Short mmCIF file of N, CA and C in Angstrom, two decimals:
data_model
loop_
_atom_site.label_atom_id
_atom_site.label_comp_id
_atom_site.label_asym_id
_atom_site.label_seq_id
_atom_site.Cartn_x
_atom_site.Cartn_y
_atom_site.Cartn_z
N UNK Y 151 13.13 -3.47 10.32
CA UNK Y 151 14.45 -4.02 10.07
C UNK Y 151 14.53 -5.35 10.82
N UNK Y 152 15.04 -6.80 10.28
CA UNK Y 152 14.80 -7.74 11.13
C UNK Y 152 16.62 -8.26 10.81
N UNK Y 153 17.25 -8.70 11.66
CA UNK Y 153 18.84 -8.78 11.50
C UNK Y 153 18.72 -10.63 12.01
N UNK Y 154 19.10 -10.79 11.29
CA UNK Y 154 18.97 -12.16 11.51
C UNK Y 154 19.68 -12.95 12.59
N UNK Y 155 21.41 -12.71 13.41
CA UNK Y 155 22.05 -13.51 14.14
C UNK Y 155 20.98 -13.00 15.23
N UNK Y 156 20.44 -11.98 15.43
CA UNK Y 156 19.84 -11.69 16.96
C UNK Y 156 18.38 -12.01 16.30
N UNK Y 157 17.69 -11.70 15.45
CA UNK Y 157 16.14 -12.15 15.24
C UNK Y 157 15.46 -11.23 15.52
N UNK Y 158 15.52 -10.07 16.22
CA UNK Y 158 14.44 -9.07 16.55
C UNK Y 158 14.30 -8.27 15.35
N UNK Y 159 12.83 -8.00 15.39
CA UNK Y 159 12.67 -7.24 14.24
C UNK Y 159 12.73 -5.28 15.21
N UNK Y 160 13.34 -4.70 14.30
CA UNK Y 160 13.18 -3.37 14.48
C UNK Y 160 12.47 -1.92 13.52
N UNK Y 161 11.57 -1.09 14.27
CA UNK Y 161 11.13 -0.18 13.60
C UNK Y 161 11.45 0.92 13.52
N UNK Y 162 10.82 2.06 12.83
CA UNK Y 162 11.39 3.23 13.05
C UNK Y 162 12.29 4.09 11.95
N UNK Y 163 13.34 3.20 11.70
CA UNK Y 163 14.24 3.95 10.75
C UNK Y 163 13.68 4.58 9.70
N UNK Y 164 13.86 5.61 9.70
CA UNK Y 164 13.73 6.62 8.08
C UNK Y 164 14.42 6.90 7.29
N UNK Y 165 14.83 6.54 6.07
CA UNK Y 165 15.76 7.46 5.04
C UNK Y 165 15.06 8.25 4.60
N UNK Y 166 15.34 9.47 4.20
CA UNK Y 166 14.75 10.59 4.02
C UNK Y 166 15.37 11.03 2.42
N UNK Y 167 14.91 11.28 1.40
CA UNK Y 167 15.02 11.12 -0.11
C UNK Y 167 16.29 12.83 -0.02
N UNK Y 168 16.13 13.83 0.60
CA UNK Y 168 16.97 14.76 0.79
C UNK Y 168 17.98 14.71 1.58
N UNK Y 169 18.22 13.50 2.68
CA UNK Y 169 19.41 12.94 2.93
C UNK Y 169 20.06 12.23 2.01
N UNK Y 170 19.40 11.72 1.51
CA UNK Y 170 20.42 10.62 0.07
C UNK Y 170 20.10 10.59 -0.91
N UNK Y 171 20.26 12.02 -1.74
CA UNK Y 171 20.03 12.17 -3.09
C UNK Y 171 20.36 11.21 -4.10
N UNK Y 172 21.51 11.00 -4.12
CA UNK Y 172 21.99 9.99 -4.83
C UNK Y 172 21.35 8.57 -4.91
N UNK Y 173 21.14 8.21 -3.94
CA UNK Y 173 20.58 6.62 -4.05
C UNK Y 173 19.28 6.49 -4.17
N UNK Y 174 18.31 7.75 -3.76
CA UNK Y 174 16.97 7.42 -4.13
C UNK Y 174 16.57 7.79 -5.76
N UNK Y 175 17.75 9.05 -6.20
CA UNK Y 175 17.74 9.20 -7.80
C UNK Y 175 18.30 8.10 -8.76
N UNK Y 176 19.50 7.20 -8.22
CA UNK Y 176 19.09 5.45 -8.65
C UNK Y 176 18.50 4.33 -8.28
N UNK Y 177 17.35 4.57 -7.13
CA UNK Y 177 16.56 3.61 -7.14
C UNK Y 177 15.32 3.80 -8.23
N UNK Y 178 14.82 5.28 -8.28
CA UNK Y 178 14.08 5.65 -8.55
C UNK Y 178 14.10 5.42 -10.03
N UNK Y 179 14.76 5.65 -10.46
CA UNK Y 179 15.22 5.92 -11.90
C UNK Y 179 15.34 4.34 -12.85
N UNK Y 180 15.47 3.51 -11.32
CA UNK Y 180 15.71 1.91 -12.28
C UNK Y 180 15.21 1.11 -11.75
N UNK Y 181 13.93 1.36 -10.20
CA UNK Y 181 13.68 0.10 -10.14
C UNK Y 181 13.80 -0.67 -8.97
N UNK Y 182 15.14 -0.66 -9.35
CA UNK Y 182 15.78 -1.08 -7.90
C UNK Y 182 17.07 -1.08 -8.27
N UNK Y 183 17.98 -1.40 -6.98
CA UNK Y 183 19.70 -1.16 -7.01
C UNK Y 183 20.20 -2.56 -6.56
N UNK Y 184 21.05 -2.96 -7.25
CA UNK Y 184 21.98 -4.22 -7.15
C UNK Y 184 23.46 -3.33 -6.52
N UNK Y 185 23.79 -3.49 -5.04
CA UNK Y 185 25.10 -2.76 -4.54
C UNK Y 185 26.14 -4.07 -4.06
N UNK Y 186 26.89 -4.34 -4.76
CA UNK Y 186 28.20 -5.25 -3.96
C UNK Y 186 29.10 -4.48 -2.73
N UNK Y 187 29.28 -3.66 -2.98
CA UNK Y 187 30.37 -2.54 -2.54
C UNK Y 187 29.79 -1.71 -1.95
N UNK Y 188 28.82 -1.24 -0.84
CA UNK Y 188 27.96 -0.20 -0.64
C UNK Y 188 28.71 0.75 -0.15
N UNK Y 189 29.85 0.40 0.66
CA UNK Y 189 30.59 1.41 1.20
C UNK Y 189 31.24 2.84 0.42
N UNK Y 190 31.80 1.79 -1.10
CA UNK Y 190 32.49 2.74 -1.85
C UNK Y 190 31.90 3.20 -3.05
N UNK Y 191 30.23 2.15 -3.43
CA UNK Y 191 29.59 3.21 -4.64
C UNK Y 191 28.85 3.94 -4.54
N UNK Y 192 28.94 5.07 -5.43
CA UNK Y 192 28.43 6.24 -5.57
C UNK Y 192 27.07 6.23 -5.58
N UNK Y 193 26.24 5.49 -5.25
CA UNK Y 193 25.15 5.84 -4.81
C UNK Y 193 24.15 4.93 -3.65
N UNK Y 194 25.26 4.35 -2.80
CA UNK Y 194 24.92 4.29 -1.57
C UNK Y 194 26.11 4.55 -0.46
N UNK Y 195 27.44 5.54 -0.70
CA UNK Y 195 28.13 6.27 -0.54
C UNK Y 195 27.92 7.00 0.86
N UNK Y 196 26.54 8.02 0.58
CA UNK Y 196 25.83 8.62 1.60
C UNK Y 196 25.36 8.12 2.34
N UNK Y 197 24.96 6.48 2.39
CA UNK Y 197 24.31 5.64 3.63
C UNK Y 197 25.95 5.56 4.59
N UNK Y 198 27.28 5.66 4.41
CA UNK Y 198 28.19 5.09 5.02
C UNK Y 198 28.29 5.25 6.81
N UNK Y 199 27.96 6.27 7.19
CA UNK Y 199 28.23 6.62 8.28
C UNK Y 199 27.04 6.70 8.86
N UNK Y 200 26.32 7.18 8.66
CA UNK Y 200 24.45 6.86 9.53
C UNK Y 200 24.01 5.93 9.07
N UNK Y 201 24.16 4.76 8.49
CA UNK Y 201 23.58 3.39 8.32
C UNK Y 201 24.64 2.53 8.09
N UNK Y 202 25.20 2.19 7.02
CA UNK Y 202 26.12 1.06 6.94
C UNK Y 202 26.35 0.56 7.38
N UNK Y 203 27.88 1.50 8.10
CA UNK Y 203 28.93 1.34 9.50
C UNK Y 203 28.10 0.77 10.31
N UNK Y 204 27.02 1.73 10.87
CA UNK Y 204 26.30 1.22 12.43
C UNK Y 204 25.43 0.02 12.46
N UNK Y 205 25.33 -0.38 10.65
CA UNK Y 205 24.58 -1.63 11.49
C UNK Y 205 25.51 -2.88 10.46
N UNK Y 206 26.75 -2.41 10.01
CA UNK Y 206 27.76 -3.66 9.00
C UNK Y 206 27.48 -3.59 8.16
N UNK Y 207 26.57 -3.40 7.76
CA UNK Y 207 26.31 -3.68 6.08
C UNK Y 207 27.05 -3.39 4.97
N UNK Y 208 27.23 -4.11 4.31
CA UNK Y 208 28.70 -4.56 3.15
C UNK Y 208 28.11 -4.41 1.88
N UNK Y 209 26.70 -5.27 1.26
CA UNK Y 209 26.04 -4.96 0.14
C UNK Y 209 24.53 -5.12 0.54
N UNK Y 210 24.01 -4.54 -0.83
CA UNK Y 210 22.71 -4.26 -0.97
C UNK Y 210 21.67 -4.97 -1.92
N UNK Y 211 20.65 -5.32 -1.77
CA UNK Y 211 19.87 -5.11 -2.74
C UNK Y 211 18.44 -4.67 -2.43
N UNK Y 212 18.00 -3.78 -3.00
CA UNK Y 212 16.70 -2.75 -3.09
C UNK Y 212 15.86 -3.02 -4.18
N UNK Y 213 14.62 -2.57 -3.87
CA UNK Y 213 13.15 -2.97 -4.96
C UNK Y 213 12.75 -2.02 -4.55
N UNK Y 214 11.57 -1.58 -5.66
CA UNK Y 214 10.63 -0.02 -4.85
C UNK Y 214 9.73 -0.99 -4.77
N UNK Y 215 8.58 -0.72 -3.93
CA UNK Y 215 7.49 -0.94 -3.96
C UNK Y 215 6.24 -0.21 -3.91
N UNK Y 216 5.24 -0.56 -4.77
CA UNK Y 216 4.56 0.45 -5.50
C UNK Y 216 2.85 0.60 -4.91
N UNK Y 217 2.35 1.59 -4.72
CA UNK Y 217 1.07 1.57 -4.85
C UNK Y 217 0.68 2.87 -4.92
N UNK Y 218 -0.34 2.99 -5.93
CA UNK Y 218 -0.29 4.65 -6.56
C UNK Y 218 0.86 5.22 -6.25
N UNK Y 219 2.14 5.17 -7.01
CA UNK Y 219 3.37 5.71 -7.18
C UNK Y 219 4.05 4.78 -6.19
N UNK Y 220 5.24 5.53 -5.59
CA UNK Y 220 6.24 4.55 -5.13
C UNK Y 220 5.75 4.78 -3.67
N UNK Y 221 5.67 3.79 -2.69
CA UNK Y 221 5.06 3.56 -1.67
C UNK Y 221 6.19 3.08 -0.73
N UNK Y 222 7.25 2.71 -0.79
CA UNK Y 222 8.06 2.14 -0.21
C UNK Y 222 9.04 1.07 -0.64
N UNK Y 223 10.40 0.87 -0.23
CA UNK Y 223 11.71 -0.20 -0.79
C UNK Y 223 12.06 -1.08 0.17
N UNK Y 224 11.93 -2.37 -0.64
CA UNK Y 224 12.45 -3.49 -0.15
C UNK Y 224 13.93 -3.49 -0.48
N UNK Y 225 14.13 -3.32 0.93
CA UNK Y 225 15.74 -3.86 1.05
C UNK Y 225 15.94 -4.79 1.74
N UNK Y 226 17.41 -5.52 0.97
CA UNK Y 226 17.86 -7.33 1.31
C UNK Y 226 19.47 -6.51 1.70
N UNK Y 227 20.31 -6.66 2.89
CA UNK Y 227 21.38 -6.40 3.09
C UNK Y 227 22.26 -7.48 3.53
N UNK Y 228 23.27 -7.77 2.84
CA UNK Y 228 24.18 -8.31 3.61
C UNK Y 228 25.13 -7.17 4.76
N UNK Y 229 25.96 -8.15 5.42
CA UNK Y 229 26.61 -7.77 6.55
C UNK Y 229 28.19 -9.01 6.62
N UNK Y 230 28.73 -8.43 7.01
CA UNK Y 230 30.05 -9.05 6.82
C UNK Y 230 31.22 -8.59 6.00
N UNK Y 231 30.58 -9.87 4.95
CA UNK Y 231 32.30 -9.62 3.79
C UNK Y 231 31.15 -8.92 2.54
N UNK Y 232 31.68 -8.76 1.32
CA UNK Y 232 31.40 -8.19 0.25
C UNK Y 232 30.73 -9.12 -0.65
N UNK Y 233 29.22 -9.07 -1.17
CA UNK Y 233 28.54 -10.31 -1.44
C UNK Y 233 28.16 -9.71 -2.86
N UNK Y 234 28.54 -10.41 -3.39
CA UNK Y 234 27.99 -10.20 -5.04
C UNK Y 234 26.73 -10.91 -5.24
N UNK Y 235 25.45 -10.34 -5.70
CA UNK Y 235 24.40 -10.85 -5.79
C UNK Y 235 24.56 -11.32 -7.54
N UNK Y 236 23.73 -12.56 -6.95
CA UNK Y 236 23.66 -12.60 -8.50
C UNK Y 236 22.28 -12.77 -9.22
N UNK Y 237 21.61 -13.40 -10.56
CA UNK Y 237 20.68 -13.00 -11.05
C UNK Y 237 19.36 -13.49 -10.72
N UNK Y 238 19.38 -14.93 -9.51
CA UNK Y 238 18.16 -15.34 -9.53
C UNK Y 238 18.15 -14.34 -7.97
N UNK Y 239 19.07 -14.28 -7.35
CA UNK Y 239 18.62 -12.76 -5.71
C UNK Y 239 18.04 -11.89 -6.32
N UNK Y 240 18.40 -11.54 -7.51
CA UNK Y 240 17.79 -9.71 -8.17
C UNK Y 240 16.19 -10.07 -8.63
N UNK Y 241 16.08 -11.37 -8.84
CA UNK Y 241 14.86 -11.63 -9.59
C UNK Y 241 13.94 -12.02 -8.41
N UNK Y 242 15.14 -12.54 -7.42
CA UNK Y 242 13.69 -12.68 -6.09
C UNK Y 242 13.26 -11.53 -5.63
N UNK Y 243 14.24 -10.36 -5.32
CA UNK Y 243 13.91 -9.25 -4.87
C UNK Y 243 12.54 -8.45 -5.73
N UNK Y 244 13.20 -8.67 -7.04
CA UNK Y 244 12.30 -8.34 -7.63
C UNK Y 244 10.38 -8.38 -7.63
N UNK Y 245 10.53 -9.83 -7.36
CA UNK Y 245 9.32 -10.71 -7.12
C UNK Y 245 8.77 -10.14 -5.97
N UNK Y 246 9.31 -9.98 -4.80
CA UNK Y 246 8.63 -9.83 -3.64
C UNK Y 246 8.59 -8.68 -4.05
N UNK Y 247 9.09 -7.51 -4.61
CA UNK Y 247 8.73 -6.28 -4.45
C UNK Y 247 7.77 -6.27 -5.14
N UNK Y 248 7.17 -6.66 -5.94
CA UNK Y 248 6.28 -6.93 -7.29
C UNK Y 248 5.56 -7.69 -6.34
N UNK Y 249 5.16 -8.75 -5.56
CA UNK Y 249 3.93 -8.81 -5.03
C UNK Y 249 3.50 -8.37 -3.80
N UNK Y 250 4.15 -7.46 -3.43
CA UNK Y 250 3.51 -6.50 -2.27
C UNK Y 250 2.96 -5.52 -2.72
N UNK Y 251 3.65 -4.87 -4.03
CA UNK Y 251 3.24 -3.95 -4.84
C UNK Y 251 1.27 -4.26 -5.44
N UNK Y 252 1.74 -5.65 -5.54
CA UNK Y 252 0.15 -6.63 -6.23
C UNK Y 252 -0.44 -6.82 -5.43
N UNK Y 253 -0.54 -6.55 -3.69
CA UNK Y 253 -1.14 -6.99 -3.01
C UNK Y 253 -1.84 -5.54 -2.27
N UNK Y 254 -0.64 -4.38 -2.52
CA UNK Y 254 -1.32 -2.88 -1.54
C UNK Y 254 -2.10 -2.63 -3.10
N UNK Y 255 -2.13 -2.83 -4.08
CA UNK Y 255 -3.11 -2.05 -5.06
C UNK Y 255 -4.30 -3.13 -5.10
N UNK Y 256 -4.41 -4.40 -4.78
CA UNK Y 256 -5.47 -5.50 -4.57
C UNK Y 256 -6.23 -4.40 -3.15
N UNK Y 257 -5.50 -4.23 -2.27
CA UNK Y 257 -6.47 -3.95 -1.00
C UNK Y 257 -6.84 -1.92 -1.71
N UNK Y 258 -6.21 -1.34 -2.54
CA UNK Y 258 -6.97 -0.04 -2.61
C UNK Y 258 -8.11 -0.15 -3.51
N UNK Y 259 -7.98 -1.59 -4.48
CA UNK Y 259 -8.92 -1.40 -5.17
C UNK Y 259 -10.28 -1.71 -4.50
N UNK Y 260 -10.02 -2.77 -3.42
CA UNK Y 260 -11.46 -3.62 -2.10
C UNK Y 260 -11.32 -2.26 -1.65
N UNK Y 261 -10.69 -1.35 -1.39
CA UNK Y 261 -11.36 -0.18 -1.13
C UNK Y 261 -12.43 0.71 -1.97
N UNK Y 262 -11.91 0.55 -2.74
CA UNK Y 262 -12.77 1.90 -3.68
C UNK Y 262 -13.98 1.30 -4.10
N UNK Y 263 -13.75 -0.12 -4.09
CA UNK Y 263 -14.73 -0.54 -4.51
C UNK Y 263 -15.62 -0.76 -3.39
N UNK Y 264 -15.52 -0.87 -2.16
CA UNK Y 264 -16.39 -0.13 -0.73
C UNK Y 264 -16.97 0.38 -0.91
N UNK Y 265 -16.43 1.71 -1.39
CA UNK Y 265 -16.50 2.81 -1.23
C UNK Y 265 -17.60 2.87 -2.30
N UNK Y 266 -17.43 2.82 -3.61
CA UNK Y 266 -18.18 3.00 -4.51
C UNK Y 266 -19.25 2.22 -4.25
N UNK Y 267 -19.62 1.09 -3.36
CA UNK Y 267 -20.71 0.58 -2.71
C UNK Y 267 -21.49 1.21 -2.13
N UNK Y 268 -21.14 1.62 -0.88
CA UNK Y 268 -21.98 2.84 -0.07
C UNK Y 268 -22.21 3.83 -1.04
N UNK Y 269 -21.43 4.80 -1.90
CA UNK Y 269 -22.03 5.52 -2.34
C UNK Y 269 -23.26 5.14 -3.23
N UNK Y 270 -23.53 4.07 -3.50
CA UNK Y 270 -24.36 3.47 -4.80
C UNK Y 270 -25.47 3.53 -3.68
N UNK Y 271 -25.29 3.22 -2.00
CA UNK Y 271 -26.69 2.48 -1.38
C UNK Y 271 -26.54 3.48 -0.49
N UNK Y 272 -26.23 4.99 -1.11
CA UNK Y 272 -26.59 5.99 -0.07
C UNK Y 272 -27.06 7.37 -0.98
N UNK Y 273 -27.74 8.22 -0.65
CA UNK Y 273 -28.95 8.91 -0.96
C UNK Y 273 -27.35 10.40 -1.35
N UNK Y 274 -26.73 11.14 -1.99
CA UNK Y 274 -25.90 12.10 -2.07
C UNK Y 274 -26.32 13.32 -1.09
N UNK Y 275 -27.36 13.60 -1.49
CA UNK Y 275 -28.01 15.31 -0.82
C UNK Y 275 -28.55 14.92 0.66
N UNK Y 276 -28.85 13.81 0.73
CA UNK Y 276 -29.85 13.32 2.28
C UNK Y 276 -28.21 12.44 2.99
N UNK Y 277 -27.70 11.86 2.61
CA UNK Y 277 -26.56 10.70 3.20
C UNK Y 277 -27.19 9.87 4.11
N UNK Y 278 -29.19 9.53 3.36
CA UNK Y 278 -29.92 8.09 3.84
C UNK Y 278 -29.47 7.21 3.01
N UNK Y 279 -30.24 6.02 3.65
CA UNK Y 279 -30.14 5.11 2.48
C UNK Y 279 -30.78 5.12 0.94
N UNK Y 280 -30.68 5.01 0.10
CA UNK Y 280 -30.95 4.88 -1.05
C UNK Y 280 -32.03 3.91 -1.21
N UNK Y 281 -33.72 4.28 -1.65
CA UNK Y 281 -34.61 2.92 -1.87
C UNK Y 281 -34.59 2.10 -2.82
N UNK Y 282 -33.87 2.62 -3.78
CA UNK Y 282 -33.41 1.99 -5.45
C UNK Y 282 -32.81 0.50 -4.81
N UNK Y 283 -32.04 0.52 -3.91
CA UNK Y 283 -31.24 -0.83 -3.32
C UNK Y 283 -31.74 -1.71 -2.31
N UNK Y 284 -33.21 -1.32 -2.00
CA UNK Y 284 -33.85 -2.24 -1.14
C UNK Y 284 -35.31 -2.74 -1.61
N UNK Y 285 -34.84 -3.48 -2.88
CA UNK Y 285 -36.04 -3.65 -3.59
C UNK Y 285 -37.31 -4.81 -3.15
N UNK Y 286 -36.81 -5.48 -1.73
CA UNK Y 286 -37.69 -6.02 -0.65
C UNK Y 286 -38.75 -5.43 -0.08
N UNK Y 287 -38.16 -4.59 0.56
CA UNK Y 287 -38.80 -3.51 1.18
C UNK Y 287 -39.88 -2.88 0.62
N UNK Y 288 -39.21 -2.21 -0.75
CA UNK Y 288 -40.05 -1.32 -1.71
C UNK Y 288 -41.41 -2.41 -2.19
N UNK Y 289 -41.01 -3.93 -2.58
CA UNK Y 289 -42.35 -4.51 -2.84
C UNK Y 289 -42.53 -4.68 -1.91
N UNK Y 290 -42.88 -4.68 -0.42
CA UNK Y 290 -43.55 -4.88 0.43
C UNK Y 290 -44.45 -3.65 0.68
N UNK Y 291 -43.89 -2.54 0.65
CA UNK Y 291 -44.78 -1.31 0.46
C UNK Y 291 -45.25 -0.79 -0.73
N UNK Y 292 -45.11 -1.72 -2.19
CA UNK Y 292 -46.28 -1.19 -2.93
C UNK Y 292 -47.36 -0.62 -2.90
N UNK Y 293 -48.22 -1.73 -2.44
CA UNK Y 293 -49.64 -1.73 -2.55
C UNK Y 293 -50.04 -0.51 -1.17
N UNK Y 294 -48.97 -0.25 -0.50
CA UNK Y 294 -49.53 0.56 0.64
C UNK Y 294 -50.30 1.81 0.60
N UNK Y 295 -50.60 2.32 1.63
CA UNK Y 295 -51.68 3.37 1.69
C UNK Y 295 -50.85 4.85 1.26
N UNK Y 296 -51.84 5.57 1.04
CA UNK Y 296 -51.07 6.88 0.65
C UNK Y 296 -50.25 7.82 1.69
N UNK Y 297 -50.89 7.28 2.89
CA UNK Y 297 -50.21 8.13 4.51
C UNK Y 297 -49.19 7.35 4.50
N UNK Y 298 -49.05 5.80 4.58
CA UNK Y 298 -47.69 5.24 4.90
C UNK Y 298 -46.62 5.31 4.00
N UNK Y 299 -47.40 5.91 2.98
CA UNK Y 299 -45.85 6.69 1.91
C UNK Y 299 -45.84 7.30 2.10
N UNK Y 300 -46.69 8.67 2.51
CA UNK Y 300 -46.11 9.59 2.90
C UNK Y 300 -45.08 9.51 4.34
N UNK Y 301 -45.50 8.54 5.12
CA UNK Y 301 -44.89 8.80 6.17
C UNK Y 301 -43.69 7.91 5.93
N UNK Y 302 -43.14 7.17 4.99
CA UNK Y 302 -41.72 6.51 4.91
C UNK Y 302 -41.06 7.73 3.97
N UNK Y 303 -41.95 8.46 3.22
CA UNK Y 303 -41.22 9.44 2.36
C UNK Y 303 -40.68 10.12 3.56
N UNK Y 304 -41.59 10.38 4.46
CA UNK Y 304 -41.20 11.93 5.41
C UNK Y 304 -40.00 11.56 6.17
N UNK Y 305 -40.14 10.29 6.72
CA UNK Y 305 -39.07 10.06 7.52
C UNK Y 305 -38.52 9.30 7.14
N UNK Y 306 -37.88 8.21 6.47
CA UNK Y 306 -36.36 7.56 5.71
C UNK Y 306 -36.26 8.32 4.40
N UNK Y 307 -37.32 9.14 3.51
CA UNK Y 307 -36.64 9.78 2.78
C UNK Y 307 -36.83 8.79 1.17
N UNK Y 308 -37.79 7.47 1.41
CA UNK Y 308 -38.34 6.36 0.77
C UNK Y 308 -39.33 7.07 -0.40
N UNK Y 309 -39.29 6.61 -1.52
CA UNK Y 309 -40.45 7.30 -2.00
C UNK Y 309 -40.86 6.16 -3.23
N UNK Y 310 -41.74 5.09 -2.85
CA UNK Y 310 -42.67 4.51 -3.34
C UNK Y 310 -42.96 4.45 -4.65
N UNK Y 311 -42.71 3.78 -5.70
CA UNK Y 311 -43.03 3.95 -6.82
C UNK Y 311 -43.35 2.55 -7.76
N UNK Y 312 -44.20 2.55 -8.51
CA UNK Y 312 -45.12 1.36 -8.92
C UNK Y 312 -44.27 0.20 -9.75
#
């Protein structure tokens, strides 16, 4: 949470989807929530007294943000008087929620695709390295003797082939 007249950013807070049925079944359902009035509409109603009140907040605007399913919401709050957002705020919100969303599925995919690396340059039943991927190596021990394949077979698990 970062409040702008003081500047500190703060952590911690949880909304919990069975504390506020209502507002996570219209975030969920659309996206995100455009709130002028948070105090008195019906589906940020339930924030009034454990959030609102205690930290001012007057209106809202919310984005989900996504990675394999919904991962977390960007919320923009005013504080004060009653702020009607209008269509290019909904479209920024939008945006940033949409490229954080583009940026946690960019870093799962540099994952998997890690991942699917090592598994390619690792052996399944042994969890050595794989000789298929060190095709340096392997021509350097072509021409070798029949003991020193056996003995890279025996111990890295290497097995020599023409």
């Amino acid at each position: 949470l970062y409040t702008r007249p003081a500047q500190p950013y703060e952590y911690g807070l949880v909304l919990l989807k069975k504390d506020y049925p209502n507002y996570f079944e219209a975030i969920c359902s659309n996206k995100s929530t455009c709130v002028d009035d948070a105090v008195n509409d019906t589906r940020t109603a339930q924030f009034t007294e454990s959030y609102l009140i205690l930290l001012g907040i007057t209106s809202m605007l919310d984005a989900l943000i996504f990675s394999s399913g919904i991962f977390g919401i960007l919320y923009i709050e005013h504080t004060e008087s009653k702020r009607a957002w209008d269509i290019a705020e909904m479209t920024y919100a939008a945006s940033v929620a949409d490229t954080i969303s583009l940026i946690n599925e960019q870093e799962s995919w540099l994952f998997a695709q890690d991942k699917l690396a090592l598994l390619e340059r690792t052996d399944g039943l042994t969890g050595m390295a794989n000789w298929r991927f060190f095709p340096k190596a392997r021509a350097r021990f072509k021409g070798c003797s029949v003991s020193t394949g056996l003995f890279l077979r025996k111990t890295y698990g290497f097995r020599i082939t023409a």
